[in-house]
PDB file of C-alpha atoms in Angstrom:
ATOM      1  CA  UNK A 645      91.153 121.455  73.533  1.00 78.00           C
ATOM      2  CA  UNK A 646      87.954 122.643  75.119  1.00 81.00           C
ATOM      3  CA  UNK A 647      86.420 120.188  77.563  1.00 81.00           C
ATOM      4  CA  UNK A 648      82.866 120.091  78.806  1.00 86.00           C
ATOM      5  CA  UNK A 649      84.025 118.401  82.001  1.00 93.00           C
ATOM      6  CA  UNK A 650      86.933 118.967  84.381  1.00 94.00           C
ATOM      7  CA  UNK A 651      86.948 115.220  85.154  1.00 94.00           C
ATOM      8  CA  UNK A 652      87.295 114.430  81.455  1.00 94.00           C
ATOM      9  CA  UNK A 653      90.063 117.031  81.112  1.00 94.00           C
ATOM     10  CA  UNK A 654      91.972 115.578  84.097  1.00 95.00           C
ATOM     11  CA  UNK A 655      91.615 112.082  82.639  1.00 95.00           C
ATOM     12  CA  UNK A 656      92.917 113.225  79.251  1.00 96.00           C
ATOM     13  CA  UNK A 657      95.852 115.009  80.886  1.00 96.00           C
ATOM     14  CA  UNK A 658      96.698 111.937  82.971  1.00 96.00           C
ATOM     15  CA  UNK A 659      96.479 109.548  80.004  1.00 96.00           C
ATOM     16  CA  UNK A 660      98.470 111.838  77.705  1.00 97.00           C
ATOM     17  CA  UNK A 661     101.327 111.899  80.226  1.00 97.00           C
ATOM     18  CA  UNK A 662     102.058 108.282  79.243  1.00 96.00           C
ATOM     19  CA  UNK A 663     104.717 107.686  76.571  1.00 95.00           C
ATOM     20  CA  UNK A 664     103.269 107.332  73.084  1.00 96.00           C
ATOM     21  CA  UNK A 665      99.838 108.688  74.061  1.00 97.00           C
ATOM     22  CA  UNK A 666      99.032 112.095  72.629  1.00 96.00           C
ATOM     23  CA  UNK A 667      96.058 114.302  73.482  1.00 96.00           C
ATOM     24  CA  UNK A 668      93.876 112.866  70.703  1.00 96.00           C
ATOM     25  CA  UNK A 669      94.501 109.258  71.746  1.00 97.00           C
ATOM     26  CA  UNK A 670      94.019 110.186  75.392  1.00 97.00           C
ATOM     27  CA  UNK A 671      90.697 111.836  74.580  1.00 96.00           C
ATOM     28  CA  UNK A 672      89.582 108.781  72.588  1.00 97.00           C
ATOM     29  CA  UNK A 673      90.478 106.482  75.510  1.00 96.00           C
ATOM     30  CA  UNK A 674      88.853 108.717  78.125  1.00 95.00           C
ATOM     31  CA  UNK A 675      85.636 109.059  76.107  1.00 94.00           C
ATOM     32  CA  UNK A 676      85.531 105.302  75.573  1.00 95.00           C
ATOM     33  CA  UNK A 677      85.884 104.677  79.303  1.00 94.00           C
ATOM     34  CA  UNK A 678      83.338 107.377  80.175  1.00 92.00           C
ATOM     35  CA  UNK A 679      80.743 105.961  77.782  1.00 93.00           C
ATOM     36  CA  UNK A 680      81.422 102.275  78.460  1.00 88.00           C
ATOM     37  CA  UNK A 681      78.702 100.662  80.552  1.00 81.00           C
ATOM     38  CA  UNK A 682      80.879  97.782  81.712  1.00 84.00           C
ATOM     39  CA  UNK A 683      83.202  97.857  84.705  1.00 91.00           C
ATOM     40  CA  UNK A 684      86.244  98.461  82.465  1.00 92.00           C
ATOM     41  CA  UNK A 685      87.277 101.822  84.001  1.00 92.00           C
ATOM     42  CA  UNK A 686      87.105 100.366  87.520  1.00 93.00           C
ATOM     43  CA  UNK A 687      89.151  97.299  86.519  1.00 95.00           C
ATOM     44  CA  UNK A 688      91.788  99.501  84.902  1.00 95.00           C
ATOM     45  CA  UNK A 689      91.978 101.879  87.858  1.00 94.00           C
ATOM     46  CA  UNK A 690      92.206  98.945  90.294  1.00 96.00           C
ATOM     47  CA  UNK A 691      94.994  97.306  88.270  1.00 97.00           C
ATOM     48  CA  UNK A 692      96.950 100.573  88.029  1.00 96.00           C
ATOM     49  CA  UNK A 693      96.529 101.319  91.742  1.00 96.00           C
ATOM     50  CA  UNK A 694      97.796  97.808  92.545  1.00 96.00           C
ATOM     51  CA  UNK A 695     100.706  98.314  90.154  1.00 96.00           C
ATOM     52  CA  UNK A 696     101.684 101.575  91.871  1.00 95.00           C
ATOM     53  CA  UNK A 697     101.295 100.116  95.366  1.00 96.00           C
ATOM     54  CA  UNK A 698     102.535  96.530  95.144  1.00 96.00           C
ATOM     55  CA  UNK A 699     105.088  96.228  92.342  1.00 96.00           C
ATOM     56  CA  UNK A 700     108.708  95.914  93.443  1.00 96.00           C
ATOM     57  CA  UNK A 701     112.129  95.078  92.067  1.00 94.00           C
ATOM     58  CA  UNK A 702     113.741  91.692  92.518  1.00 95.00           C
ATOM     59  CA  UNK A 703     116.428  91.982  95.179  1.00 92.00           C
ATOM     60  CA  UNK A 704     118.710  89.667  93.202  1.00 92.00           C
ATOM     61  CA  UNK A 705     118.471  90.890  89.602  1.00 93.00           C
ATOM     62  CA  UNK A 706     116.503  94.164  89.635  1.00 94.00           C
ATOM     63  CA  UNK A 707     113.709  92.877  87.381  1.00 96.00           C
ATOM     64  CA  UNK A 708     110.102  93.909  88.006  1.00 96.00           C
ATOM     65  CA  UNK A 709     108.457  91.478  90.399  1.00 97.00           C
ATOM     66  CA  UNK A 710     105.505  90.870  92.691  1.00 96.00           C
ATOM     67  CA  UNK A 711     107.817  89.546  95.421  1.00 95.00           C
ATOM     68  CA  UNK A 712     111.354  90.042  96.785  1.00 95.00           C
ATOM     69  CA  UNK A 713     112.619  87.474  94.258  1.00 96.00           C
ATOM     70  CA  UNK A 714     111.251  87.343  90.723  1.00 96.00           C
ATOM     71  CA  UNK A 715     110.034  84.120  89.127  1.00 96.00           C
ATOM     72  CA  UNK A 716     113.197  83.884  87.010  1.00 96.00           C
ATOM     73  CA  UNK A 717     115.564  84.093  89.990  1.00 95.00           C
ATOM     74  CA  UNK A 718     113.436  81.560  91.903  1.00 95.00           C
ATOM     75  CA  UNK A 719     113.424  79.034  89.047  1.00 96.00           C
ATOM     76  CA  UNK A 720     115.733  76.110  89.925  1.00 95.00           C
ATOM     77  CA  UNK A 721     116.236  75.222  86.240  1.00 94.00           C
ATOM     78  CA  UNK A 722     118.038  78.515  85.534  1.00 96.00           C
ATOM     79  CA  UNK A 723     121.797  78.445  84.920  1.00 95.00           C
ATOM     80  CA  UNK A 724     123.184  80.905  87.467  1.00 90.00           C
ATOM     81  CA  UNK A 725     126.599  80.771  85.788  1.00 90.00           C
ATOM     82  CA  UNK A 726     125.216  82.543  82.694  1.00 93.00           C
ATOM     83  CA  UNK A 727     124.417  86.228  83.222  1.00 93.00           C
ATOM     84  CA  UNK A 728     122.667  88.523  80.746  1.00 96.00           C
ATOM     85  CA  UNK A 729     123.040  92.217  81.571  1.00 95.00           C
ATOM     86  CA  UNK A 730     120.166  94.315  80.231  1.00 97.00           C
ATOM     87  CA  UNK A 731     118.997  97.900  80.408  1.00 96.00           C
ATOM     88  CA  UNK A 732     115.406  97.355  81.526  1.00 96.00           C
ATOM     89  CA  UNK A 733     112.668  94.890  82.410  1.00 96.00           C
ATOM     90  CA  UNK A 734     111.392  95.335  78.854  1.00 96.00           C
ATOM     91  CA  UNK A 735     114.608  93.698  77.612  1.00 97.00           C
ATOM     92  CA  UNK A 736     114.105  90.762  79.983  1.00 97.00           C
ATOM     93  CA  UNK A 737     110.594  90.278  78.586  1.00 97.00           C
ATOM     94  CA  UNK A 738     111.822  90.408  74.993  1.00 97.00           C
ATOM     95  CA  UNK A 739     114.528  87.803  75.636  1.00 97.00           C
ATOM     96  CA  UNK A 740     112.177  85.594  77.664  1.00 97.00           C
ATOM     97  CA  UNK A 741     109.646  85.651  74.811  1.00 97.00           C
ATOM     98  CA  UNK A 742     112.200  83.830  72.658  1.00 97.00           C
ATOM     99  CA  UNK A 743     112.291  80.949  75.197  1.00 94.00           C
ATOM    100  CA  UNK A 744     115.946  80.401  74.256  1.00 96.00           C
ATOM    101  CA  UNK A 745     117.877  81.882  77.190  1.00 97.00           C
ATOM    102  CA  UNK A 746     118.171  79.729  80.334  1.00 96.00           C
ATOM    103  CA  UNK A 747     120.522  81.902  82.358  1.00 96.00           C
ATOM    104  CA  UNK A 748     119.748  84.741  84.762  1.00 95.00           C
ATOM    105  CA  UNK A 749     119.603  88.505  84.317  1.00 96.00           C
ATOM    106  CA  UNK A 750     120.904  91.694  85.822  1.00 95.00           C
ATOM    107  CA  UNK A 751     118.737  94.750  85.097  1.00 96.00           C
ATOM    108  CA  UNK A 752     120.678  98.017  85.125  1.00 95.00           C
ATOM    109  CA  UNK A 753     117.555 100.179  85.251  1.00 92.00           C
ATOM    110  CA  UNK A 754     118.612 102.545  82.488  1.00 92.00           C
ATOM    111  CA  UNK A 755     121.670 103.598  80.549  1.00 91.00           C
ATOM    112  CA  UNK A 756     124.504 105.997  81.196  1.00 90.00           C
ATOM    113  CA  UNK A 757     123.604 109.351  79.685  1.00 90.00           C
ATOM    114  CA  UNK A 758     125.838 112.245  80.777  1.00 91.00           C
ATOM    115  CA  UNK A 759     123.678 114.719  78.869  1.00 92.00           C
ATOM    116  CA  UNK A 760     120.709 113.673  81.058  1.00 89.00           C
ATOM    117  CA  UNK A 761     122.837 113.585  84.206  1.00 89.00           C
ATOM    118  CA  UNK A 762     122.686 109.792  84.485  1.00 90.00           C
ATOM    119  CA  UNK A 763     125.936 108.211  85.539  1.00 87.00           C
ATOM    120  CA  UNK A 764     126.913 104.821  86.955  1.00 87.00           C
ATOM    121  CA  UNK A 765     125.763 105.799  90.445  1.00 86.00           C
ATOM    122  CA  UNK A 766     122.151 106.176  89.220  1.00 88.00           C
ATOM    123  CA  UNK A 767     122.139 102.663  87.753  1.00 91.00           C
ATOM    124  CA  UNK A 768     122.101  99.204  89.324  1.00 88.00           C
ATOM    125  CA  UNK A 769     125.846  98.712  88.729  1.00 86.00           C
ATOM    126  CA  UNK A 770     127.199  98.344  92.281  1.00 83.00           C
ATOM    127  CA  UNK A 771     125.160  95.168  92.832  1.00 83.00           C
ATOM    128  CA  UNK A 772     126.455  93.823  89.518  1.00 85.00           C
ATOM    129  CA  UNK A 773     130.052  94.399  90.620  1.00 83.00           C
ATOM    130  CA  UNK A 774     129.321  92.736  93.966  1.00 79.00           C
ATOM    131  CA  UNK A 775     127.736  89.790  92.122  1.00 75.00           C
ATOM    132  CA  UNK A 776     130.785  89.340  89.883  1.00 75.00           C
ATOM    133  CA  UNK A 777     133.217  89.656  92.799  1.00 76.00           C
ATOM    134  CA  UNK A 778     131.343  87.019  94.820  1.00 75.00           C
ATOM    135  CA  UNK A 779     131.671  84.560  91.897  1.00 69.00           C
ATOM    136  CA  UNK A 780     135.477  84.904  91.928  1.00 65.00           C
TER     137      UNK A 780
END
């Protein structure tokens, strides 16, 4: 692609580095933001900067959180005796959207993939083992 602006090119390259966003979609998004007269680009950049700076993982379950403990782990109505082990925060969100599960979660943070060099030591498994041992 030929760009008339280095800023536009950098924006397209940054946006297209996201999963599911190709160069054409990235260009469409960047042009929309460049031509939009509202404060949309500033709001998006502020939200993304805050995401990069302030987001953390729950110390208890490994879910994405704004604080040391996520809202699920802090909820007194949750049944701590029921544990759902999931791959990612996306799985937690999908299960929570059903409003059927009242237990707690443990987020592994990925899946074992020897071909990609990901073994148990790269995942949140040691805290799961410690959690199970403390229950017994």
